C-alpha positions as MATLAB code, in Angstrom:
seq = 'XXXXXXXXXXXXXXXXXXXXXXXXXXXXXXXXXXXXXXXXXXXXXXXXXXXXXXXXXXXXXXXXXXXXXXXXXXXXXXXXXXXXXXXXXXXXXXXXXXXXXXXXXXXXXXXXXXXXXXXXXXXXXXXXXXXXXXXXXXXXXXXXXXXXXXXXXXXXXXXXXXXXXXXXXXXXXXXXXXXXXXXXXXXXXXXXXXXX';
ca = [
      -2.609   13.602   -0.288;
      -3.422   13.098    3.381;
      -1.369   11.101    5.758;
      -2.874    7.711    5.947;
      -1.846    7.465    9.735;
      -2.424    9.776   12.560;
       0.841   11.040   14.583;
       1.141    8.574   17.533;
       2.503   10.575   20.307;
       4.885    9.294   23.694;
       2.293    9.646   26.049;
      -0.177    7.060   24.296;
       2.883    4.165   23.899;
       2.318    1.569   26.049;
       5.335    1.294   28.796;
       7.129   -2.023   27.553;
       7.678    0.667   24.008;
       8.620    3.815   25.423;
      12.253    2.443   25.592;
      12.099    2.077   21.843;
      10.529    5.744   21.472;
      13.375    6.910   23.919;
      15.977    5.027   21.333;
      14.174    6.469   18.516;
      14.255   10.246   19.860;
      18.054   10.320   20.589;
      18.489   10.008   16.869;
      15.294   11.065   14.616;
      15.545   14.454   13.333;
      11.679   13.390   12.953;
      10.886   12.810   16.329;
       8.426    9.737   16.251;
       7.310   10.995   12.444;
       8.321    9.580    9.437;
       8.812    5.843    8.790;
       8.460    5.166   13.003;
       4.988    7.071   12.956;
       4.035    3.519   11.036;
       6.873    1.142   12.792;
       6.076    2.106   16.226;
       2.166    0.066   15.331;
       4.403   -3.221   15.241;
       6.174   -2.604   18.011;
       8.301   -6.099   17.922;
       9.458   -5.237   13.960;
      10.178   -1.350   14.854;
      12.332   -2.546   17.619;
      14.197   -5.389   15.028;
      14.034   -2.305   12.555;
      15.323    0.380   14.714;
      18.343   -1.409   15.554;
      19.105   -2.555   11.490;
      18.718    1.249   11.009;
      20.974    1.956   13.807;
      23.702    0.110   12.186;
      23.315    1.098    8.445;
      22.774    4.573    9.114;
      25.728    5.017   11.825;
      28.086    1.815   12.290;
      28.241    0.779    8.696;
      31.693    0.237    6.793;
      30.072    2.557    4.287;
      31.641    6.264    3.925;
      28.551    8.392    5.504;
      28.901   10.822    2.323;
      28.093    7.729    0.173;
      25.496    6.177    2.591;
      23.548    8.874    2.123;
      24.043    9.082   -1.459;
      22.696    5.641   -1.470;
      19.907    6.879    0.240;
      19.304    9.703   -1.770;
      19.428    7.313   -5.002;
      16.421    5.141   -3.270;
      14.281    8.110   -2.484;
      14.636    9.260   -6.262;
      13.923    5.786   -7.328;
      10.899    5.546   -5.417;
       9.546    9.349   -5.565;
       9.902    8.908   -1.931;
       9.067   12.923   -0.812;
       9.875   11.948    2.848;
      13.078   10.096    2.712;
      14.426   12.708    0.160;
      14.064   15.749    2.114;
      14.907   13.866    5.606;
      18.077   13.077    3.859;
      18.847   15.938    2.152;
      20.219   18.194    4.528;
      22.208   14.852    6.056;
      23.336   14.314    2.873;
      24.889   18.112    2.831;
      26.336   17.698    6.100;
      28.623   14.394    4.820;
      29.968   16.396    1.959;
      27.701   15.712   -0.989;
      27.370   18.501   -2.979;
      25.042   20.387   -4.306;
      25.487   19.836   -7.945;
      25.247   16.400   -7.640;
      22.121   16.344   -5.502;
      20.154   18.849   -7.580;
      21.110   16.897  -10.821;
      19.756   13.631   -8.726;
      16.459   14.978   -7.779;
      15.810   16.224  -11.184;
      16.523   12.518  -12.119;
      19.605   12.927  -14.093;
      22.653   11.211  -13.671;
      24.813   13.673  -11.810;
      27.631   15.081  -14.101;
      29.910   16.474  -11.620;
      29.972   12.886   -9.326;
      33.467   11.812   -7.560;
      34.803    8.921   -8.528;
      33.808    7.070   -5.759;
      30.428    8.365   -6.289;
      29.912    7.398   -9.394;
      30.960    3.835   -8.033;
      28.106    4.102   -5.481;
      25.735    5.688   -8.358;
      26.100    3.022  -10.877;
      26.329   -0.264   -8.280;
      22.509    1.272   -6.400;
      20.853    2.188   -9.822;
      21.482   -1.220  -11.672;
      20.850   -2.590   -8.468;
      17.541   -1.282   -7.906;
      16.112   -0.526  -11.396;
      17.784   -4.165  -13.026;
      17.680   -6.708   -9.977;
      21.186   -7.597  -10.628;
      24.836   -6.116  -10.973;
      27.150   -7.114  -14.466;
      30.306   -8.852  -13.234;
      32.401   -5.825  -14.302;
      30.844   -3.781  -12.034;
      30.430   -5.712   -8.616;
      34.443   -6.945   -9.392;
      35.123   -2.759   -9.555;
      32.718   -1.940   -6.633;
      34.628   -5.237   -4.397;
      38.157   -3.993   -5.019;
      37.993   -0.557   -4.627;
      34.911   -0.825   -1.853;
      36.155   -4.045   -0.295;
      33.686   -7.224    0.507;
      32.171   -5.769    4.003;
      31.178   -2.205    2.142;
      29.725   -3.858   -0.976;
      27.456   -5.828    1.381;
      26.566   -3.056    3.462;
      25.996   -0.823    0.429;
      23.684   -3.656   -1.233;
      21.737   -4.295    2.157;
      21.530   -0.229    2.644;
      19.784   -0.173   -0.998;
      17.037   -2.991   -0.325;
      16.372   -1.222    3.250;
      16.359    1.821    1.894;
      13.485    0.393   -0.730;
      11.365   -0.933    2.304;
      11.567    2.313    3.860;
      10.159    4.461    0.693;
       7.607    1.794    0.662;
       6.536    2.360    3.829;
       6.498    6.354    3.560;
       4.718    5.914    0.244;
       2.212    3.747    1.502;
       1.393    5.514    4.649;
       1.286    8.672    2.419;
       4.009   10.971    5.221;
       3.919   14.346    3.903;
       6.532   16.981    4.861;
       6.630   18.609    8.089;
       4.976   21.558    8.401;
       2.805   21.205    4.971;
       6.292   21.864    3.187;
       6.477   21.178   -0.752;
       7.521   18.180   -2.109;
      11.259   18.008   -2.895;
      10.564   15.803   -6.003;
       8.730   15.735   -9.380;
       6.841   12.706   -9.222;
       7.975   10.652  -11.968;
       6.453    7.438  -13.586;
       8.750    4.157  -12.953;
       9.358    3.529  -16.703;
      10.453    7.448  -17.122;
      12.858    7.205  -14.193;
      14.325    4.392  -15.552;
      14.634    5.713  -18.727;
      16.836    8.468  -17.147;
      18.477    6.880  -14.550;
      19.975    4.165  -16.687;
      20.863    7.146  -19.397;
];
């Protein structure tokens, strides 16, 4: 698969968006790859982007460890190569382990989850793969997650969506011609194993 878009780099921005790019490189492990290789052609909805971004990846009321859980549940979902290994290593740094990483990109349910992981698993992957949350579950993820995190979480998970879309669409490979991170798996399939 070749990368639908060519690399924009700083010195071709116009002026009124090297602000953004500036905002963008004091935080992108990418540089001005990945998802803002594509955002930075809209420069008024990477700017409104950028800044959502901002605040789910580093203000939310979200424990980081589980943010990027979250993420790493959407990039699964979505066979999203980019978002999977840009979060990875993130994802390490937090405190997520191994175990429950590897069983995640092999599109198992992780068996050695925490407990507040398996909150976070179970709330993103009937969020995502069914549209909607039972009762039971968005009562358990509200008291032990509180209102504010729940929404977060929720918004995190439809962003998160967008995102893969993007990378998907704009077919971003991995840096350096690195392998993918994921087997890519047909919707129905991950699903199937998801759900369990």
């Amino acid at each position: 698969m070749n990368e639908r878009l060519t690399q924009i780099s700083y010195s071709e921005l116009p002026d009124s968006v090297r602000p953004l790019a500036d905002d963008i490189l004091k935080v992108s492990s990418a540089a001005l790859g990945g998802p803002y290789n594509a955002l930075l052609r809209s420069p008024d909805m990477a700017r409104r982007c950028f800044d959502f971004l901002d605040y789910l990846r580093f203000r939310t009321s979200v424990n980081k460890r589980l943010n990027e859980f979250a993420i790493l549940i959407q990039a699964r979902i979505s066979n999203a190569q980019y978002e999977w290994w840009a979060h990875e290593t993130i994802a390490r740094k937090a405190g997520l382990s191994d175990a429950v990483m590897k069983d995640l990109q092999l599109c198992k349910r992780p068996t050695s989850m925490q407990e507040d992981e398996r909150l976070v698993y179970d709330y993103c992957v009937q969020l995502s793969l069914n549209h909607r949350v039972p009762d039971a579950l968005w009562q358990e993820a509200v008291d032990k997650m509180g209102e504010q995190a729940v929404v977060d979480l929720t918004v995190l998970s439809g962003t998160y969506v967008m995102v893969s879309m993007l990378l998907n669409a704009t077919q971003v490979g991995i840096p350096g011609g690195g392998a993918w991170p994921l087997e890519v798996l047909d919707p129905i399939e991950i699903r199937q194993r998801l759900l369990g």
